[in-house]
Amino acid sequence: SGFSQLSVSSQNSLGTKKKWVLEEDVTLVACMVDLYNVGIYNANTGFKADYLNELERMLEKVLPHAMLKAKYNLESTIRTLKNDWAIIYHMLS
């Protein structure tokens, strides 16, 4: 949450930095859980290839003015959230 909020920024197609806010982080995780629970995009190792585009559409409905793009914003942020989680997991182990 706060940890990833401070460390997450990604580039959009214009090359400018996008700073994620807590609401976007929370909404992204909620949409990923919903997408997983539906089961259409599930694969043995996580999600199928086209899940980012569906995630982009889901986020557009909830956060219409955020203009989050699958390839640049979501991909980068998901990678950062995974890294943050791995660090916390190892600290707790």
PDB file of C-alpha atoms in Angstrom:
ATOM      1  CA  SER A   1       0.000   0.000   0.000  1.00  0.00           C
ATOM      2  CA  GLY A   2       2.048   2.963   1.221  1.00  0.00           C
ATOM      3  CA  PHE A   3       5.305   1.196   0.375  1.00  0.00           C
ATOM      4  CA  SER A   4       4.322   0.551  -3.230  1.00  0.00           C
ATOM      5  CA  GLN A   5       2.733   3.993  -3.524  1.00  0.00           C
ATOM      6  CA  LEU A   6       6.106   5.600  -2.878  1.00  0.00           C
ATOM      7  CA  SER A   7       8.053   3.351  -5.203  1.00  0.00           C
ATOM      8  CA  VAL A   8       5.679   2.967  -8.128  1.00  0.00           C
ATOM      9  CA  SER A   9       6.040   5.111 -11.184  1.00  0.00           C
ATOM     10  CA  SER A  10       5.990   4.085 -14.798  1.00  0.00           C
ATOM     11  CA  GLN A  11       6.270   5.621 -18.219  1.00  0.00           C
ATOM     12  CA  ASN A  12       3.357   6.104 -20.549  1.00  0.00           C
ATOM     13  CA  SER A  13       3.612   6.357 -24.325  1.00  0.00           C
ATOM     14  CA  LEU A  14       4.605  10.042 -24.109  1.00  0.00           C
ATOM     15  CA  GLY A  15       7.574   9.235 -21.898  1.00  0.00           C
ATOM     16  CA  THR A  16       6.320  11.231 -18.908  1.00  0.00           C
ATOM     17  CA  LYS A  17       6.287   9.776 -15.405  1.00  0.00           C
ATOM     18  CA  LYS A  18       2.996   8.676 -13.871  1.00  0.00           C
ATOM     19  CA  LYS A  19       2.830   8.650 -10.086  1.00  0.00           C
ATOM     20  CA  TRP A  20       0.355   6.085  -8.752  1.00  0.00           C
ATOM     21  CA  VAL A  21      -1.950   7.030  -5.900  1.00  0.00           C
ATOM     22  CA  LEU A  22      -3.276   4.688  -3.226  1.00  0.00           C
ATOM     23  CA  GLU A  23      -6.761   4.546  -4.789  1.00  0.00           C
ATOM     24  CA  GLU A  24      -5.265   3.295  -8.072  1.00  0.00           C
ATOM     25  CA  ASP A  25      -3.180   0.638  -6.281  1.00  0.00           C
ATOM     26  CA  VAL A  26      -6.210  -0.614  -4.349  1.00  0.00           C
ATOM     27  CA  THR A  27      -8.405  -0.630  -7.450  1.00  0.00           C
ATOM     28  CA  LEU A  28      -5.758  -2.465  -9.492  1.00  0.00           C
ATOM     29  CA  VAL A  29      -5.453  -5.232  -6.896  1.00  0.00           C
ATOM     30  CA  ALA A  30      -9.266  -5.501  -6.554  1.00  0.00           C
ATOM     31  CA  CYS A  31      -9.667  -5.775 -10.339  1.00  0.00           C
ATOM     32  CA  MET A  32      -6.921  -8.427 -10.531  1.00  0.00           C
ATOM     33  CA  VAL A  33      -8.686 -10.473  -7.841  1.00  0.00           C
ATOM     34  CA  ASP A  34     -11.993 -10.118  -9.722  1.00  0.00           C
ATOM     35  CA  LEU A  35     -10.318 -11.131 -12.980  1.00  0.00           C
ATOM     36  CA  TYR A  36      -8.777 -14.178 -11.312  1.00  0.00           C
ATOM     37  CA  ASN A  37     -12.088 -15.186  -9.702  1.00  0.00           C
ATOM     38  CA  VAL A  38     -13.923 -15.043 -13.039  1.00  0.00           C
ATOM     39  CA  GLY A  39     -11.479 -17.660 -14.312  1.00  0.00           C
ATOM     40  CA  ILE A  40     -11.495 -16.760 -18.016  1.00  0.00           C
ATOM     41  CA  TYR A  41      -7.927 -15.443 -18.008  1.00  0.00           C
ATOM     42  CA  ASN A  42      -6.423 -17.981 -15.588  1.00  0.00           C
ATOM     43  CA  ALA A  43      -3.436 -20.091 -16.604  1.00  0.00           C
ATOM     44  CA  ASN A  44      -1.302 -22.577 -14.681  1.00  0.00           C
ATOM     45  CA  THR A  45       1.364 -19.954 -13.993  1.00  0.00           C
ATOM     46  CA  GLY A  46      -0.888 -16.926 -13.389  1.00  0.00           C
ATOM     47  CA  PHE A  47      -2.845 -15.104 -16.070  1.00  0.00           C
ATOM     48  CA  LYS A  48      -3.135 -15.682 -19.820  1.00  0.00           C
ATOM     49  CA  ALA A  49      -1.416 -13.297 -22.229  1.00  0.00           C
ATOM     50  CA  ASP A  50      -4.354 -10.970 -22.969  1.00  0.00           C
ATOM     51  CA  TYR A  51      -5.299 -10.300 -19.338  1.00  0.00           C
ATOM     52  CA  LEU A  52      -3.686  -6.822 -19.317  1.00  0.00           C
ATOM     53  CA  ASN A  53      -6.096  -5.540 -21.963  1.00  0.00           C
ATOM     54  CA  GLU A  54      -9.085  -6.824 -19.986  1.00  0.00           C
ATOM     55  CA  LEU A  55      -7.625  -5.322 -16.820  1.00  0.00           C
ATOM     56  CA  GLU A  56      -7.266  -1.983 -18.629  1.00  0.00           C
ATOM     57  CA  ARG A  57     -10.967  -2.111 -19.600  1.00  0.00           C
ATOM     58  CA  MET A  58     -11.995  -2.977 -16.030  1.00  0.00           C
ATOM     59  CA  LEU A  59      -9.977  -0.106 -14.579  1.00  0.00           C
ATOM     60  CA  GLU A  60     -11.362   2.324 -17.153  1.00  0.00           C
ATOM     61  CA  LYS A  61     -14.872   1.640 -15.817  1.00  0.00           C
ATOM     62  CA  VAL A  62     -13.867   2.271 -12.198  1.00  0.00           C
ATOM     63  CA  LEU A  63     -11.273   5.026 -12.730  1.00  0.00           C
ATOM     64  CA  PRO A  64     -12.266   6.678 -16.040  1.00  0.00           C
ATOM     65  CA  HIS A  65      -9.945   9.682 -15.709  1.00  0.00           C
ATOM     66  CA  ALA A  66      -6.828   7.775 -14.652  1.00  0.00           C
ATOM     67  CA  MET A  67      -6.039   6.803 -18.283  1.00  0.00           C
ATOM     68  CA  LEU A  68      -4.038   3.711 -17.287  1.00  0.00           C
ATOM     69  CA  LYS A  69      -2.634   1.766 -20.219  1.00  0.00           C
ATOM     70  CA  ALA A  70      -1.998  -1.970 -20.159  1.00  0.00           C
ATOM     71  CA  LYS A  71       1.451  -2.106 -21.688  1.00  0.00           C
ATOM     72  CA  TYR A  72       3.173   0.702 -19.846  1.00  0.00           C
ATOM     73  CA  ASN A  73       1.289   1.537 -16.656  1.00  0.00           C
ATOM     74  CA  LEU A  74      -0.205  -1.784 -15.584  1.00  0.00           C
ATOM     75  CA  GLU A  75       2.656  -4.047 -16.595  1.00  0.00           C
ATOM     76  CA  SER A  76       5.203  -1.928 -14.753  1.00  0.00           C
ATOM     77  CA  THR A  77       3.060  -1.490 -11.654  1.00  0.00           C
ATOM     78  CA  ILE A  78       2.231  -5.192 -11.373  1.00  0.00           C
ATOM     79  CA  ARG A  79       5.950  -5.993 -11.597  1.00  0.00           C
ATOM     80  CA  THR A  80       6.674  -3.450  -8.830  1.00  0.00           C
ATOM     81  CA  LEU A  81       3.882  -4.781  -6.593  1.00  0.00           C
ATOM     82  CA  LYS A  82       5.258  -8.326  -7.016  1.00  0.00           C
ATOM     83  CA  ASN A  83       8.736  -7.129  -6.017  1.00  0.00           C
ATOM     84  CA  ASP A  84       7.334  -5.263  -2.990  1.00  0.00           C
ATOM     85  CA  TRP A  85       5.410  -8.360  -1.924  1.00  0.00           C
ATOM     86  CA  ALA A  86       8.501 -10.564  -2.282  1.00  0.00           C
ATOM     87  CA  ILE A  87      10.505  -8.211  -0.060  1.00  0.00           C
ATOM     88  CA  ILE A  88       7.797  -8.175   2.624  1.00  0.00           C
ATOM     89  CA  TYR A  89       7.340 -11.958   2.398  1.00  0.00           C
ATOM     90  CA  HIS A  90      11.070 -12.542   2.930  1.00  0.00           C
ATOM     91  CA  MET A  91      11.154 -10.092   5.839  1.00  0.00           C
ATOM     92  CA  LEU A  92       8.324 -11.962   7.560  1.00  0.00           C
ATOM     93  CA  SER A  93       9.827 -15.418   6.949  1.00  0.00           C
TER      94      SER A  93
END
